[in-house]
Tab-separated table of C-alpha atoms in Angstrom:
chain	number	residue	atom	x	y	z
O	669	UNK	CA	0.000	0.000	0.000
O	670	UNK	CA	1.361	3.407	-1.010
O	671	UNK	CA	1.269	6.134	1.583
O	672	UNK	CA	-0.364	9.521	0.986
O	673	UNK	CA	3.068	11.244	1.205
O	674	UNK	CA	4.533	9.015	-1.529
O	675	UNK	CA	1.513	9.691	-3.688
O	676	UNK	CA	2.079	13.405	-3.195
O	677	UNK	CA	5.742	13.111	-4.200
O	678	UNK	CA	4.869	11.127	-7.352
O	679	UNK	CA	2.178	13.631	-8.235
O	680	UNK	CA	4.584	16.555	-7.843
O	681	UNK	CA	7.213	14.730	-9.975
O	682	UNK	CA	4.633	13.999	-12.679
O	683	UNK	CA	3.540	17.603	-12.693
O	684	UNK	CA	7.157	18.779	-12.943
O	685	UNK	CA	7.939	16.403	-15.847
O	686	UNK	CA	4.762	17.388	-17.681
O	687	UNK	CA	5.626	21.054	-17.294
O	688	UNK	CA	9.177	20.467	-18.552
O	689	UNK	CA	7.820	18.516	-21.517
O	690	UNK	CA	5.420	21.304	-22.419
O	691	UNK	CA	8.177	23.911	-22.187
O	692	UNK	CA	10.462	21.753	-24.363
O	693	UNK	CA	7.743	21.369	-26.998
O	694	UNK	CA	7.124	25.108	-27.054
O	695	UNK	CA	10.849	25.813	-27.378
O	696	UNK	CA	11.250	23.404	-30.295
O	697	UNK	CA	8.242	24.873	-32.027
O	698	UNK	CA	9.595	28.373	-31.582
O	699	UNK	CA	13.001	27.408	-32.991
O	700	UNK	CA	11.631	25.506	-35.981
O	701	UNK	CA	10.952	26.937	-39.483
O	702	UNK	CA	7.214	27.575	-39.446
O	703	UNK	CA	7.023	29.617	-42.606
O	704	UNK	CA	5.445	26.697	-44.497
O	705	UNK	CA	2.649	26.351	-41.987
O	706	UNK	CA	-0.392	28.531	-42.472
O	707	UNK	CA	-0.597	31.123	-39.698
O	708	UNK	CA	-3.979	31.752	-38.088
O	709	UNK	CA	-5.423	35.221	-38.360
O	710	UNK	CA	-4.778	37.634	-35.522
O	711	UNK	CA	-7.836	39.796	-35.790
O	712	UNK	CA	-9.771	41.237	-32.878
O	713	UNK	CA	-13.339	40.297	-33.721
O	714	UNK	CA	-14.214	36.867	-32.394
O	715	UNK	CA	-16.138	35.869	-35.486
O	716	UNK	CA	-13.355	37.072	-37.714
O	717	UNK	CA	-10.686	35.214	-35.793
O	718	UNK	CA	-12.696	32.045	-35.848
O	719	UNK	CA	-13.401	32.148	-39.550
O	720	UNK	CA	-9.889	33.077	-40.584
O	721	UNK	CA	-8.235	30.593	-38.234
O	722	UNK	CA	-10.348	27.772	-39.510
O	723	UNK	CA	-9.677	28.796	-43.068
O	724	UNK	CA	-5.934	28.817	-42.495
O	725	UNK	CA	-6.081	25.438	-40.817
O	726	UNK	CA	-7.951	24.041	-43.793
O	727	UNK	CA	-4.979	24.736	-45.987
O	728	UNK	CA	-2.411	22.983	-43.806
O	729	UNK	CA	-3.159	19.541	-45.262
O	730	UNK	CA	-0.588	16.822	-45.659
O	731	UNK	CA	3.082	17.719	-45.640
O	732	UNK	CA	4.799	14.799	-47.340
O	733	UNK	CA	4.611	15.629	-51.023
O	734	UNK	CA	7.350	17.832	-52.452
O	735	UNK	CA	6.210	20.872	-54.378
O	736	UNK	CA	8.268	19.923	-57.379
O	737	UNK	CA	6.564	16.560	-57.775
O	738	UNK	CA	2.988	17.756	-57.429
O	739	UNK	CA	2.578	18.382	-61.139
O	740	UNK	CA	3.788	14.891	-62.009
O	741	UNK	CA	2.026	12.974	-59.262
O	742	UNK	CA	-1.083	15.057	-58.740
O	743	UNK	CA	-0.397	14.947	-54.994
O	744	UNK	CA	-0.476	18.222	-53.087
O	745	UNK	CA	0.410	19.287	-49.563
O	746	UNK	CA	-2.961	20.923	-49.074
O	747	UNK	CA	-5.806	22.834	-50.657
O	748	UNK	CA	-6.346	26.572	-50.825
O	749	UNK	CA	-10.056	27.257	-50.846
O	750	UNK	CA	-11.397	30.209	-52.818
O	751	UNK	CA	-15.037	31.256	-53.036
O	752	UNK	CA	-17.027	33.479	-55.374
O	753	UNK	CA	-20.684	34.501	-55.525
O	754	UNK	CA	-21.496	34.889	-59.229
O	755	UNK	CA	-24.573	35.819	-61.251
O	756	UNK	CA	-25.111	32.414	-62.831
O	757	UNK	CA	-28.743	33.347	-63.461
O	758	UNK	CA	-30.467	36.696	-63.946
O	759	UNK	CA	-29.638	39.713	-66.098
O	760	UNK	CA	-25.841	39.421	-65.663
O	761	UNK	CA	-25.473	35.699	-66.264
O	762	UNK	CA	-23.643	35.986	-69.603
O	763	UNK	CA	-20.988	38.309	-68.213
O	764	UNK	CA	-20.662	36.213	-65.042
O	765	UNK	CA	-20.191	33.015	-67.011
O	766	UNK	CA	-17.144	34.579	-68.633
O	767	UNK	CA	-15.806	35.495	-65.208
O	768	UNK	CA	-16.326	31.950	-63.971
O	769	UNK	CA	-14.571	30.559	-67.042
O	770	UNK	CA	-11.624	32.816	-66.297
O	771	UNK	CA	-11.410	31.537	-62.721
O	772	UNK	CA	-11.659	27.924	-63.894
O	773	UNK	CA	-8.977	28.318	-66.552
O	774	UNK	CA	-6.591	29.753	-63.952
O	775	UNK	CA	-7.373	26.965	-61.494
O	776	UNK	CA	-6.835	24.227	-64.050
O	777	UNK	CA	-3.610	25.696	-65.440
O	778	UNK	CA	-2.040	26.225	-62.017
O	779	UNK	CA	-3.110	22.855	-60.640
O	780	UNK	CA	-1.743	21.107	-63.723
O	781	UNK	CA	1.558	22.933	-63.231
O	782	UNK	CA	1.920	21.786	-59.626
O	783	UNK	CA	-0.223	24.248	-57.725
O	784	UNK	CA	0.658	27.312	-55.706
O	785	UNK	CA	4.059	27.052	-54.020
O	786	UNK	CA	4.206	28.325	-50.478
O	787	UNK	CA	7.430	27.894	-48.514
O	788	UNK	CA	8.411	24.709	-50.335
O	789	UNK	CA	4.993	23.111	-50.322
O	790	UNK	CA	2.496	22.766	-53.137
O	791	UNK	CA	-1.179	23.593	-52.674
O	792	UNK	CA	-3.936	22.851	-55.144
O	793	UNK	CA	-6.719	25.352	-55.829
O	794	UNK	CA	-10.393	24.728	-55.163
O	795	UNK	CA	-13.135	27.258	-55.939
O	796	UNK	CA	-16.674	27.209	-54.556
O	797	UNK	CA	-19.350	29.142	-56.458
O	798	UNK	CA	-22.846	30.246	-55.466
O	799	UNK	CA	-25.487	31.868	-57.674
O	800	UNK	CA	-26.438	35.360	-56.508
O	801	UNK	CA	-29.176	35.588	-59.195
O	802	UNK	CA	-27.769	38.995	-60.240
O	803	UNK	CA	-28.840	40.437	-56.877
O	804	UNK	CA	-26.284	42.465	-54.962
O	805	UNK	CA	-27.722	41.780	-51.496
O	806	UNK	CA	-27.735	38.050	-52.124
O	807	UNK	CA	-24.149	38.278	-53.331
O	808	UNK	CA	-23.127	39.678	-49.941
O	809	UNK	CA	-25.065	36.974	-48.087
O	810	UNK	CA	-23.351	34.273	-50.110
O	811	UNK	CA	-19.928	35.790	-49.507
O	812	UNK	CA	-20.577	35.578	-45.773
O	813	UNK	CA	-21.696	31.972	-46.184
O	814	UNK	CA	-18.490	31.176	-48.055
O	815	UNK	CA	-16.426	32.576	-45.182
O	816	UNK	CA	-18.403	31.290	-42.209
O	817	UNK	CA	-19.707	27.932	-43.448
O	818	UNK	CA	-17.463	26.875	-46.306
O	819	UNK	CA	-14.363	28.241	-44.562
O	820	UNK	CA	-12.779	29.583	-47.730
O	821	UNK	CA	-9.339	31.097	-47.388
O	822	UNK	CA	-9.943	33.928	-49.861
O	823	UNK	CA	-12.657	35.557	-51.973
O	824	UNK	CA	-12.728	36.015	-55.733
O	825	UNK	CA	-14.950	38.840	-56.894
O	826	UNK	CA	-18.562	38.614	-58.104
O	827	UNK	CA	-19.689	40.239	-61.360
O	828	UNK	CA	-20.613	43.906	-61.474
O	829	UNK	CA	-20.024	46.992	-59.410
O	830	UNK	CA	-23.110	46.707	-57.220
O	831	UNK	CA	-22.354	43.165	-56.071
O	832	UNK	CA	-18.655	43.883	-55.727
O	833	UNK	CA	-19.444	46.817	-53.474
O	834	UNK	CA	-21.626	44.760	-51.124
O	835	UNK	CA	-19.166	41.862	-51.041
O	836	UNK	CA	-16.283	44.242	-50.323
O	837	UNK	CA	-18.025	45.139	-47.045
O	838	UNK	CA	-18.094	41.453	-46.088
O	839	UNK	CA	-14.430	40.994	-46.991
O	840	UNK	CA	-13.602	43.976	-44.809
O	841	UNK	CA	-15.735	42.766	-41.887
O	842	UNK	CA	-14.077	39.352	-41.792
O	843	UNK	CA	-10.670	40.599	-42.966
O	844	UNK	CA	-10.564	38.093	-45.794
O	845	UNK	CA	-8.819	39.469	-48.914
O	846	UNK	CA	-10.885	39.695	-52.100
O	847	UNK	CA	-9.383	40.240	-55.552
O	848	UNK	CA	-12.006	41.177	-58.116
O	849	UNK	CA	-11.980	41.842	-61.848
O	850	UNK	CA	-15.473	42.969	-62.737
O	851	UNK	CA	-16.317	45.847	-60.467
O	852	UNK	CA	-14.742	48.976	-61.932
O	853	UNK	CA	-16.572	51.829	-60.218
O	854	UNK	CA	-14.426	54.233	-58.270
O	855	UNK	CA	-17.044	54.109	-55.503
O	856	UNK	CA	-15.863	50.577	-54.640
O	857	UNK	CA	-12.445	51.929	-53.789
O	858	UNK	CA	-13.506	55.113	-52.039
O	859	UNK	CA	-14.855	53.378	-48.922
O	860	UNK	CA	-11.524	53.219	-47.125
O	861	UNK	CA	-11.503	49.414	-47.229
O	862	UNK	CA	-8.204	47.520	-47.047
O	863	UNK	CA	-9.185	43.996	-48.131
O	864	UNK	CA	-10.535	44.612	-51.664
O	865	UNK	CA	-8.313	44.812	-54.738
O	866	UNK	CA	-9.414	45.322	-58.357
O	867	UNK	CA	-7.166	44.167	-61.197
O	868	UNK	CA	-9.116	45.985	-63.925
O	869	UNK	CA	-8.885	49.564	-65.142
O	870	UNK	CA	-11.273	51.959	-63.369
O	871	UNK	CA	-14.647	52.934	-64.822
O	872	UNK	CA	-13.395	56.291	-66.110
O	873	UNK	CA	-11.457	54.492	-68.856
O	874	UNK	CA	-14.315	52.437	-70.340
O	875	UNK	CA	-15.491	54.898	-73.005
O	876	UNK	CA	-12.531	57.285	-72.936
O	877	UNK	CA	-10.706	55.272	-75.591
O	878	UNK	CA	-13.768	55.210	-77.847
O	879	UNK	CA	-14.062	59.001	-77.614
O	880	UNK	CA	-10.329	59.486	-78.249
O	881	UNK	CA	-10.471	57.170	-81.267
O	882	UNK	CA	-13.435	59.028	-82.766
O	883	UNK	CA	-11.757	62.382	-82.170
O	884	UNK	CA	-8.915	61.188	-84.412
O	885	UNK	CA	-11.212	60.371	-87.367
O	886	UNK	CA	-11.687	62.538	-90.429
O	887	UNK	CA	-14.004	64.252	-90.874
O	888	UNK	CA	-14.236	64.608	-87.124
O	889	UNK	CA	-17.795	64.353	-85.753
O	890	UNK	CA	-19.060	67.289	-83.721
O	891	UNK	CA	-21.922	66.038	-81.540
O	892	UNK	CA	-22.348	63.235	-79.026
O	893	UNK	CA	-25.348	61.741	-77.220
O	894	UNK	CA	-24.860	59.671	-74.056
O	895	UNK	CA	-27.401	57.218	-72.647
O	896	UNK	CA	-26.603	55.601	-69.327
O	897	UNK	CA	-28.096	53.083	-66.942
O	898	UNK	CA	-28.481	54.580	-63.476
O	899	UNK	CA	-26.285	52.109	-61.565
O	900	UNK	CA	-23.043	53.319	-59.976
O	901	UNK	CA	-20.714	51.829	-62.572
O	902	UNK	CA	-22.637	53.058	-65.597
O	903	UNK	CA	-23.049	56.588	-64.259
O	904	UNK	CA	-19.334	56.845	-63.486
O	905	UNK	CA	-18.519	55.670	-67.020
O	906	UNK	CA	-20.988	58.135	-68.554
O	907	UNK	CA	-19.767	61.071	-66.472
O	908	UNK	CA	-16.170	60.354	-67.452
O	909	UNK	CA	-17.131	59.964	-71.130
O	910	UNK	CA	-18.882	63.334	-71.051
O	911	UNK	CA	-15.746	65.011	-69.677
O	912	UNK	CA	-13.492	63.345	-72.240
O	913	UNK	CA	-15.891	64.246	-75.064
O	914	UNK	CA	-15.977	67.894	-74.058
O	915	UNK	CA	-12.206	67.901	-73.654
O	916	UNK	CA	-11.933	66.628	-77.246
O	917	UNK	CA	-14.161	69.416	-78.521
O	918	UNK	CA	-17.394	67.436	-78.939
O	919	UNK	CA	-20.755	68.986	-78.059
O	920	UNK	CA	-22.775	66.695	-75.788
O	921	UNK	CA	-26.338	67.237	-77.019
O	922	UNK	CA	-28.072	64.501	-74.968
O	923	UNK	CA	-27.134	63.059	-71.591
O	924	UNK	CA	-29.884	60.855	-70.200
O	925	UNK	CA	-30.110	58.102	-67.587
O	926	UNK	CA	-32.531	55.180	-67.576
O	927	UNK	CA	-33.327	52.460	-65.004
O	928	UNK	CA	-30.603	49.822	-64.749
O	929	UNK	CA	-31.316	46.646	-66.802
O	930	UNK	CA	-34.083	48.390	-68.773
O	931	UNK	CA	-34.286	46.857	-72.244
O	932	UNK	CA	-37.096	48.954	-73.725
O	933	UNK	CA	-35.018	51.964	-74.737
O	934	UNK	CA	-36.908	53.070	-77.848
O	935	UNK	CA	-38.003	56.415	-76.404
O	936	UNK	CA	-34.465	57.261	-75.280
O	937	UNK	CA	-32.998	56.407	-78.699
O	938	UNK	CA	-35.781	58.411	-80.385
O	939	UNK	CA	-34.746	61.431	-78.328
O	940	UNK	CA	-31.157	60.964	-79.487
O	941	UNK	CA	-32.315	60.705	-83.101
O	942	UNK	CA	-34.249	63.969	-82.753
O	943	UNK	CA	-31.060	65.653	-81.515
O	944	UNK	CA	-29.219	64.619	-84.715
O	945	UNK	CA	-26.281	63.449	-82.608
O	946	UNK	CA	-23.527	62.081	-84.838
O	947	UNK	CA	-22.194	59.723	-82.141
O	948	UNK	CA	-24.251	57.590	-79.744
O	949	UNK	CA	-22.526	56.336	-76.593
O	950	UNK	CA	-24.157	53.955	-74.139
O	951	UNK	CA	-22.992	53.067	-70.654
O	952	UNK	CA	-24.759	49.961	-69.413
O	953	UNK	CA	-24.610	46.222	-69.864
O	954	UNK	CA	-25.008	43.556	-72.536
O	955	UNK	CA	-28.789	43.413	-72.816
O	956	UNK	CA	-29.089	47.194	-72.833
O	957	UNK	CA	-26.453	47.484	-75.582
O	958	UNK	CA	-28.381	45.023	-77.722
O	959	UNK	CA	-31.602	46.945	-77.083
O	960	UNK	CA	-30.018	50.259	-78.126
O	961	UNK	CA	-28.765	48.862	-81.453
O	962	UNK	CA	-32.153	47.288	-82.202
O	963	UNK	CA	-33.967	50.526	-81.387
O	964	UNK	CA	-31.606	52.531	-83.604
O	965	UNK	CA	-32.306	50.235	-86.546
O	966	UNK	CA	-36.070	50.240	-85.955
O	967	UNK	CA	-36.077	54.047	-85.829
O	968	UNK	CA	-33.780	54.298	-88.887
O	969	UNK	CA	-31.306	56.307	-86.821
O	970	UNK	CA	-27.835	56.033	-88.340
O	971	UNK	CA	-25.115	57.783	-86.317
O	972	UNK	CA	-21.596	57.771	-87.743
O	973	UNK	CA	-20.527	55.689	-84.745
O	974	UNK	CA	-22.009	53.818	-81.784
O	975	UNK	CA	-19.872	52.945	-78.780
O	976	UNK	CA	-20.669	50.904	-75.667
O	977	UNK	CA	-19.068	50.344	-72.302
O	978	UNK	CA	-20.186	46.708	-72.004
O	979	UNK	CA	-21.703	44.423	-74.624
O	980	UNK	CA	-19.620	44.334	-77.801
O	981	UNK	CA	-16.877	42.425	-76.013
O	982	UNK	CA	-19.153	39.448	-75.405
O	983	UNK	CA	-19.903	36.817	-78.064
O	984	UNK	CA	-23.619	37.017	-77.243
O	985	UNK	CA	-23.641	40.551	-78.665
O	986	UNK	CA	-22.985	39.370	-82.221
O	987	UNK	CA	-24.912	36.128	-81.696
O	988	UNK	CA	-27.991	38.229	-81.063
O	989	UNK	CA	-27.501	41.094	-83.520
O	990	UNK	CA	-25.832	39.180	-86.367
O	991	UNK	CA	-24.697	41.638	-89.101
O	992	UNK	CA	-26.161	44.584	-87.190
O	993	UNK	CA	-23.261	44.237	-84.757
O	994	UNK	CA	-20.831	45.370	-87.462
O	995	UNK	CA	-19.236	48.825	-87.055
O	996	UNK	CA	-20.133	48.914	-83.335
O	997	UNK	CA	-17.333	49.985	-80.980
O	998	UNK	CA	-16.683	48.888	-77.421
O	999	UNK	CA	-14.177	49.570	-74.681
O	1000	UNK	CA	-12.261	46.472	-73.597
O	1001	UNK	CA	-10.088	45.626	-70.611
O	1002	UNK	CA	-8.134	43.099	-72.667
O	1003	UNK	CA	-7.938	41.548	-76.135
O	1004	UNK	CA	-5.667	38.972	-77.683
O	1005	UNK	CA	-3.994	41.804	-79.602
O	1006	UNK	CA	-2.325	43.378	-76.576
O	1007	UNK	CA	1.400	42.696	-76.453
O	1008	UNK	CA	2.256	42.252	-72.794
O	1009	UNK	CA	5.043	39.792	-71.958
O	1010	UNK	CA	4.035	38.302	-68.657
O	1011	UNK	CA	5.931	36.238	-66.136
O	1012	UNK	CA	2.774	34.282	-65.337
O	1013	UNK	CA	1.755	30.826	-66.455
O	1014	UNK	CA	0.062	32.169	-69.601
O	1015	UNK	CA	2.856	34.655	-70.445
O	1016	UNK	CA	1.194	36.137	-73.554
O	1017	UNK	CA	-2.240	37.112	-74.778
O	1018	UNK	CA	-2.005	34.674	-77.656
O	1019	UNK	CA	-1.314	31.710	-75.375
O	1020	UNK	CA	-4.186	32.753	-73.123
O	1021	UNK	CA	-6.455	33.025	-76.152
O	1022	UNK	CA	-5.387	29.583	-77.399
O	1023	UNK	CA	-5.760	27.905	-73.982
O	1024	UNK	CA	-9.173	29.427	-73.417
O	1025	UNK	CA	-10.494	28.500	-76.852
O	1026	UNK	CA	-9.172	24.956	-76.465
O	1027	UNK	CA	-10.985	24.523	-73.152
O	1028	UNK	CA	-14.263	26.320	-73.859
O	1029	UNK	CA	-14.536	26.239	-77.669
O	1030	UNK	CA	-15.098	30.000	-77.988
O	1031	UNK	CA	-12.978	33.138	-77.941
O	1032	UNK	CA	-12.365	34.679	-74.511
O	1033	UNK	CA	-14.095	37.934	-73.690
O	1034	UNK	CA	-12.253	40.434	-71.548
O	1035	UNK	CA	-14.427	39.489	-68.576
O	1036	UNK	CA	-12.780	36.057	-68.644
O	1037	UNK	CA	-9.303	37.546	-68.726
O	1038	UNK	CA	-10.313	39.777	-65.800
O	1039	UNK	CA	-11.194	36.664	-63.804
O	1040	UNK	CA	-7.965	34.881	-64.617
O	1041	UNK	CA	-5.961	37.963	-63.644
O	1042	UNK	CA	-7.601	37.893	-60.200
O	1043	UNK	CA	-6.290	34.389	-59.659
O	1044	UNK	CA	-2.817	35.370	-60.815
O	1045	UNK	CA	-2.721	38.259	-58.361
O	1046	UNK	CA	-3.569	35.892	-55.514
O	1047	UNK	CA	-1.041	33.327	-56.712
O	1048	UNK	CA	1.829	35.825	-56.787
O	1049	UNK	CA	0.852	37.316	-53.437
O	1050	UNK	CA	0.588	33.927	-51.742
O	1051	UNK	CA	3.903	32.689	-53.065
O	1052	UNK	CA	5.639	35.916	-52.098
O	1053	UNK	CA	4.030	36.082	-48.656
O	1054	UNK	CA	4.952	32.446	-47.951
O	1055	UNK	CA	1.887	32.001	-45.795
O	1056	UNK	CA	-1.891	31.738	-45.962
O	1057	UNK	CA	-2.369	34.244	-43.180
O	1058	UNK	CA	-5.039	36.576	-44.648
O	1059	UNK	CA	-3.574	39.739	-43.159
O	1060	UNK	CA	-0.091	39.010	-44.486
O	1061	UNK	CA	-1.497	38.079	-47.888
O	1062	UNK	CA	-3.444	41.356	-47.902
O	1063	UNK	CA	-0.279	43.277	-47.113
O	1064	UNK	CA	1.541	41.515	-49.947
O	1065	UNK	CA	-1.285	42.249	-52.384
O	1066	UNK	CA	-1.032	45.926	-51.452
O	1067	UNK	CA	2.596	45.990	-52.612
O	1068	UNK	CA	2.196	43.738	-55.653
O	1069	UNK	CA	3.660	44.890	-58.973
O	1070	UNK	CA	3.717	42.217	-61.667
O	1071	UNK	CA	3.422	41.982	-65.443
O	1072	UNK	CA	1.087	39.332	-66.786
O	1073	UNK	CA	-0.553	38.341	-70.084
O	1074	UNK	CA	-3.357	40.679	-68.953
O	1075	UNK	CA	-1.088	43.647	-68.348
O	1076	UNK	CA	0.386	45.264	-65.264
O	1077	UNK	CA	-1.227	44.391	-61.946
O	1078	UNK	CA	-0.427	47.008	-59.362
O	1079	UNK	CA	-2.704	48.701	-56.878
O	1080	UNK	CA	-2.876	52.238	-55.596
O	1081	UNK	CA	-3.476	52.879	-51.910
O	1082	UNK	CA	-7.221	52.342	-52.423
O	1083	UNK	CA	-6.797	48.904	-54.021
O	1084	UNK	CA	-7.566	50.070	-57.592
O	1085	UNK	CA	-5.360	49.227	-60.568
O	1086	UNK	CA	-4.835	52.595	-62.241
O	1087	UNK	CA	-1.776	51.392	-64.137
O	1088	UNK	CA	-3.360	49.241	-66.862
O	1089	UNK	CA	-4.802	50.934	-69.983
O	1090	UNK	CA	-7.844	49.807	-71.975
O	1091	UNK	CA	-8.291	49.257	-75.717
O	1092	UNK	CA	-11.135	49.668	-78.232
O	1093	UNK	CA	-12.698	46.851	-80.246
O	1094	UNK	CA	-14.967	46.983	-83.291
O	1095	UNK	CA	-17.081	44.346	-84.984
O	1096	UNK	CA	-16.055	44.087	-88.636
O	1097	UNK	CA	-17.616	41.554	-91.024
O	1098	UNK	CA	-18.698	39.366	-88.141
O	1099	UNK	CA	-15.332	39.427	-86.413
O	1100	UNK	CA	-14.257	41.399	-83.355
O	1101	UNK	CA	-10.953	43.244	-83.894
O	1102	UNK	CA	-8.847	45.682	-81.907
O	1103	UNK	CA	-8.759	49.140	-83.530
O	1104	UNK	CA	-7.353	51.473	-80.831
O	1105	UNK	CA	-4.792	52.571	-79.718
O	1106	UNK	CA	-2.694	52.442	-82.875
O	1107	UNK	CA	0.227	50.557	-81.317
O	1108	UNK	CA	-1.920	47.464	-80.666
O	1109	UNK	CA	-4.546	47.891	-83.421
O	1110	UNK	CA	-5.055	44.848	-85.643
O	1111	UNK	CA	-6.644	46.952	-88.380
O	1112	UNK	CA	-8.059	50.418	-89.015
O	1113	UNK	CA	-11.393	51.476	-87.598
O	1114	UNK	CA	-14.232	51.354	-90.123
O	1115	UNK	CA	-15.562	54.913	-90.159
O	1116	UNK	CA	-18.087	56.380	-90.718
O	1117	UNK	CA	-20.743	53.751	-90.154
O	1118	UNK	CA	-22.992	53.574	-93.249
O	1119	UNK	CA	-26.719	54.191	-92.906
O	1120	UNK	CA	-28.840	51.153	-92.155
O	1121	UNK	CA	-30.262	51.101	-95.722
O	1122	UNK	CA	-26.769	51.369	-97.242
O	1123	UNK	CA	-25.322	48.290	-95.597
O	1124	UNK	CA	-24.649	45.220	-97.669
């Protein structure tokens, strides 16, 4: 029988050994190289800490596979989970599908090449999508679901300024970085947020190139009419176009807004016709652009040029309008004609074009390239940061400066990419070609546009 005193001695010895063991473990952990291990977030809000910590832990995964063999074996050290609410149904579904294709092409290309390398380990990419039905409030709800329930590490942007703006508030609340490529309004970046980054050129550039290109034509037109949807993005584009037009000596004879997503625009186009405007500019989205062209033809209104912020860049534009799409101009974030030499996995616009067409069977629209560029920004930031810690990745994104197939990706202190220019496309004989600026133009702009009854 063991006495109470001997039990006390044994208990004190056990406690001492356990304490020494714990201290030894902590010392070894502190001395070891932990840069390859995802670091939990260190945010103050309990919900934020919980979500970010869990997300970082998700990515820790197995540690046996070498990064260099991941491409050959298909075995990775872990998974980095991205999430994106997208408008897979509703009025913005065509544009959003392009964005999703861009995300998927990036994911497939990087995974096939061995994944994202972080501190000697290789991580595969997984992306979870939810359908926001083209509703901005639902987009925000789904972003929160992605963070809290799906435990994604990072957010990829939704489609459109309105949804991007609501999701940016969620990214900020949970301190989860979001890189987006389809929300261009300056209002997104004027909220003082630190966790939202846009790879695309700001809204002020969307129609500026179209106006500059028309100002260089001979004989130079004199009057411009501007129709705009009343959403934040479209109004910013229209306001900027008006300033650029006036700066180029054009007289703006009509400037009118209509409800966002309105597709019965006959009365607005009739007003433009009555003004005898030589140029018609529209700031809106795909379905509105199609509606404007149809109304112009029905009313026998034949301006010397029509230019759009969104619409002509998408294949559905010509699919719907057929030959009536010819001569139409559109601002574009990217085309296969741009000549950037990137250090990314695609390297050139031509290779991106070829890879996209091989996978999806159609030409990429700029919205797809926008999406892919978002992934590339994350990839570079993660590999440079050497960690999945969301705050450290955010800090690395803030200082990113890379050249890709898409162009330069660099952010100002608001998170906007003001360093990448836009180009102008035109439909010619059923084919979309780059016509401005001259140093990347594939051919000359067809100008002036013949009257509807003079077209072959």
